[in-house]
Amino acid sequence: MTINGTVNKTAISLIILLSAAYFTYTNQLFALIPVGFIGGFIVALVTIFKKEWAPVTVPIYAVLEGLALGGVSFLYGNAFYPGIVSQAILLTVSIFVALLFAYKTKIIKPTENFKLGIFAATGGIFLVYIVSWIMAIFGASMPIMNPANASLISIGFSLFVVIIAALNLVLDFDFIEEGSERGAPKYMEWYGAFGLLVTLIWLYLEILRLLAKLNSRR
């Protein structure tokens, strides 16, 4: 495993994801949203438990998530305002570059306490996601998850999630660097790319939600 190899695998994965997203975005194939998210979740679990399969599963994951993101992006653009997608993409890329710079220059150091804090916060956020999902099954909803909810509490929650998602990038960078230093197997380059892909997708979706909430205050 090398850093350059992981960068290349990440670039390939992003190209695949963006191509699939462009396909569903331009063709407005909303029926593929649940297919992409559910299929992507299943493939993600397979990748986590069978890391050696990553060279095959990660490109599949990128395709499935891309199919979902294209549809979701179109819906947000229609429901809120046309520029929301381009703004979310720009912010995601900017945050990625800023966090990479902060990591490389040691402005942010992934200490054990830092890792534990981000892990705990991430776990708490996903518990909120699970509760929200269960409530949705029974026809209820959690107000802070509603992209049209422009309350300060709702916006504050989304801002907190965006910050935690962004800081997860630091954990991804650290994982990739440690893997390359320890001479991890070559297939771990794909797994490192998978980690970055998961975080970037999460960050993009939460930025979309935050922008939608901010727009609803107008």
XYZ file of C-alpha atoms in Angstrom:
218
model
C 0.000 0.000 0.000
C 1.309 3.451 -0.962
C -0.098 6.956 -0.627
C 0.182 7.556 -4.385
C -1.588 4.284 -5.079
C -4.413 5.243 -2.726
C -4.694 8.680 -4.354
C -5.033 7.009 -7.753
C -7.682 4.579 -6.505
C -9.582 7.462 -4.891
C -9.491 9.425 -8.152
C -10.818 6.417 -10.086
C -13.593 5.900 -7.529
C -14.622 9.570 -7.678
C -14.718 9.524 -11.480
C -16.975 6.466 -11.374
C -19.211 8.064 -8.734
C -19.503 11.385 -10.595
C -20.244 9.628 -13.894
C -23.070 7.612 -12.313
C -24.385 10.729 -10.545
C -24.374 12.705 -13.797
C -26.340 9.915 -15.473
C -29.169 9.925 -12.922
C -29.077 13.723 -12.523
C -29.502 14.451 -16.221
C -32.053 11.681 -16.788
C -33.964 12.359 -13.552
C -34.017 8.667 -12.612
C -35.376 9.067 -9.093
C -36.348 5.404 -8.823
C -32.629 4.601 -8.584
C -32.196 6.577 -5.349
C -33.304 3.759 -2.980
C -31.580 1.188 -5.194
C -28.329 3.143 -4.939
C -28.452 3.787 -1.201
C -29.603 0.304 -0.169
C -27.277 -1.435 -2.607
C -24.427 0.851 -1.564
C -25.037 0.091 2.110
C -24.911 -3.658 1.460
C -21.732 -3.381 -0.620
C -20.194 -1.144 2.068
C -20.803 -3.821 4.713
C -19.240 -6.450 2.451
C -16.214 -4.181 1.951
C -15.807 -3.596 5.685
C -15.892 -7.298 6.560
C -14.019 -8.494 3.452
C -11.342 -5.867 2.924
C -9.498 -8.060 0.422
C -12.509 -7.760 -1.906
C -12.146 -3.956 -1.974
C -10.675 -3.808 -5.536
C -14.016 -5.186 -6.764
C -16.514 -3.862 -4.217
C -15.330 -0.245 -4.068
C -15.999 0.533 -7.771
C -19.430 -1.114 -7.382
C -20.048 1.011 -4.287
C -19.058 4.130 -6.236
C -21.542 3.304 -9.009
C -24.426 2.647 -6.610
C -23.827 5.730 -4.491
C -23.422 7.826 -7.616
C -26.816 6.670 -8.890
C -28.388 7.738 -5.599
C -26.546 11.050 -5.278
C -27.503 12.173 -8.787
C -31.200 11.759 -8.034
C -30.953 13.349 -4.587
C -29.028 16.310 -5.996
C -31.669 16.935 -8.637
C -34.454 16.822 -6.042
C -32.631 19.325 -3.803
C -32.029 21.617 -6.771
C -35.723 21.575 -7.634
C -37.071 21.815 -4.088
C -34.835 24.657 -2.897
C -32.778 26.593 -5.440
C -30.817 25.682 -8.620
C -27.393 26.671 -7.273
C -27.507 24.455 -4.197
C -25.806 21.488 -5.881
C -22.855 23.443 -7.267
C -22.443 25.203 -3.912
C -22.475 21.883 -2.030
C -19.875 20.408 -4.392
C -17.648 23.481 -4.064
C -17.889 23.466 -0.278
C -17.153 19.720 -0.114
C -14.034 20.102 -2.273
C -12.911 23.192 -0.331
C -13.302 21.434 3.021
C -11.408 18.403 1.705
C -8.489 20.562 0.537
C -8.468 22.597 3.765
C -8.459 19.503 5.987
C -5.746 17.855 3.883
C -3.617 20.995 4.250
C -4.284 21.124 8.008
C -3.311 17.462 8.337
C -0.127 17.712 6.257
C 1.034 20.851 8.076
C 0.237 19.279 11.478
C -2.253 22.037 12.330
C -4.609 19.203 13.222
C -2.962 16.193 14.820
C -4.954 12.931 15.034
C -4.074 12.097 18.641
C -5.770 9.215 20.412
C -8.080 11.604 22.264
C -8.955 13.326 18.979
C -9.779 9.971 17.387
C -11.898 8.888 20.349
C -13.780 12.190 20.344
C -14.570 12.036 16.621
C -15.518 8.372 16.889
C -17.902 9.069 19.782
C -19.489 12.057 18.029
C -19.869 10.084 14.795
C -21.485 7.215 16.670
C -23.937 9.599 18.325
C -24.884 11.139 14.988
C -25.547 7.758 13.443
C -27.746 6.816 16.388
C -29.811 9.906 15.526
C -29.951 8.689 11.907
C -31.156 5.258 13.009
C -33.861 6.718 15.276
C -34.962 9.019 12.453
C -35.114 6.071 10.042
C -37.184 3.983 12.490
C -39.562 6.916 13.038
C -39.965 7.307 9.278
C -41.024 3.657 8.997
C -43.916 4.426 11.362
C -44.867 7.595 9.540
C -43.265 9.997 12.021
C -40.350 12.345 11.499
C -37.545 14.006 13.417
C -37.729 17.805 12.884
C -33.953 18.388 12.969
C -33.552 16.011 9.995
C -36.021 17.933 7.843
C -34.124 20.012 5.228
C -36.984 22.525 5.218
C -36.704 23.109 8.988
C -34.988 26.487 9.335
C -34.996 26.658 13.137
C -31.712 27.568 14.827
C -31.604 24.192 16.596
C -32.044 22.354 13.293
C -29.394 24.459 11.553
C -27.077 24.073 14.537
C -27.417 20.295 14.418
C -26.620 20.204 10.678
C -23.615 22.474 11.194
C -22.343 20.160 13.950
C -22.765 17.126 11.666
C -20.884 18.871 8.833
C -17.999 19.646 11.217
C -17.807 16.047 12.468
C -18.038 14.666 8.928
C -15.216 16.987 7.884
C -13.022 15.940 10.811
C -13.551 12.307 9.830
C -11.430 13.138 6.775
C -8.479 13.590 9.136
C -9.007 10.041 10.410
C -9.070 8.824 6.797
C -5.815 10.636 5.982
C -4.183 9.168 9.089
C -5.389 5.650 8.228
C -3.936 5.905 4.728
C -0.606 7.270 5.944
C -0.263 4.622 8.648
C -1.170 1.863 6.195
C 1.497 2.967 3.747
C 4.122 3.252 6.481
C 3.357 -0.225 7.823
C 3.405 -1.838 4.395
C -0.252 -2.896 4.337
C -1.356 -5.188 1.462
C -1.920 -3.578 -1.960
C -5.701 -4.080 -1.802
C -5.777 -1.709 1.174
C -5.264 1.158 -1.274
C -8.821 0.507 -2.439
C -9.995 0.276 1.160
C -8.369 3.622 1.930
C -10.146 5.087 -1.102
C -13.383 3.556 0.199
C -12.993 5.336 3.539
C -12.503 8.690 1.825
C -15.446 8.043 -0.492
C -17.800 7.248 2.397
C -16.786 10.392 4.274
C -17.022 12.668 1.214
C -20.492 11.335 0.355
C -21.650 11.892 3.934
C -20.128 15.388 3.993
C -21.738 16.340 0.658
C -25.197 15.160 1.712
C -25.016 17.024 5.020
C -23.825 20.203 3.317
C -26.803 19.904 0.966
C -29.115 19.592 3.967
C -27.483 22.543 5.737
C -27.721 24.778 2.652
C -31.369 23.801 2.221
C -32.124 24.783 5.821
C -30.303 28.087 5.451
C -32.185 28.791 2.227
C -35.492 28.092 3.996
C -34.821 31.022 6.343
C -35.098 33.494 3.463
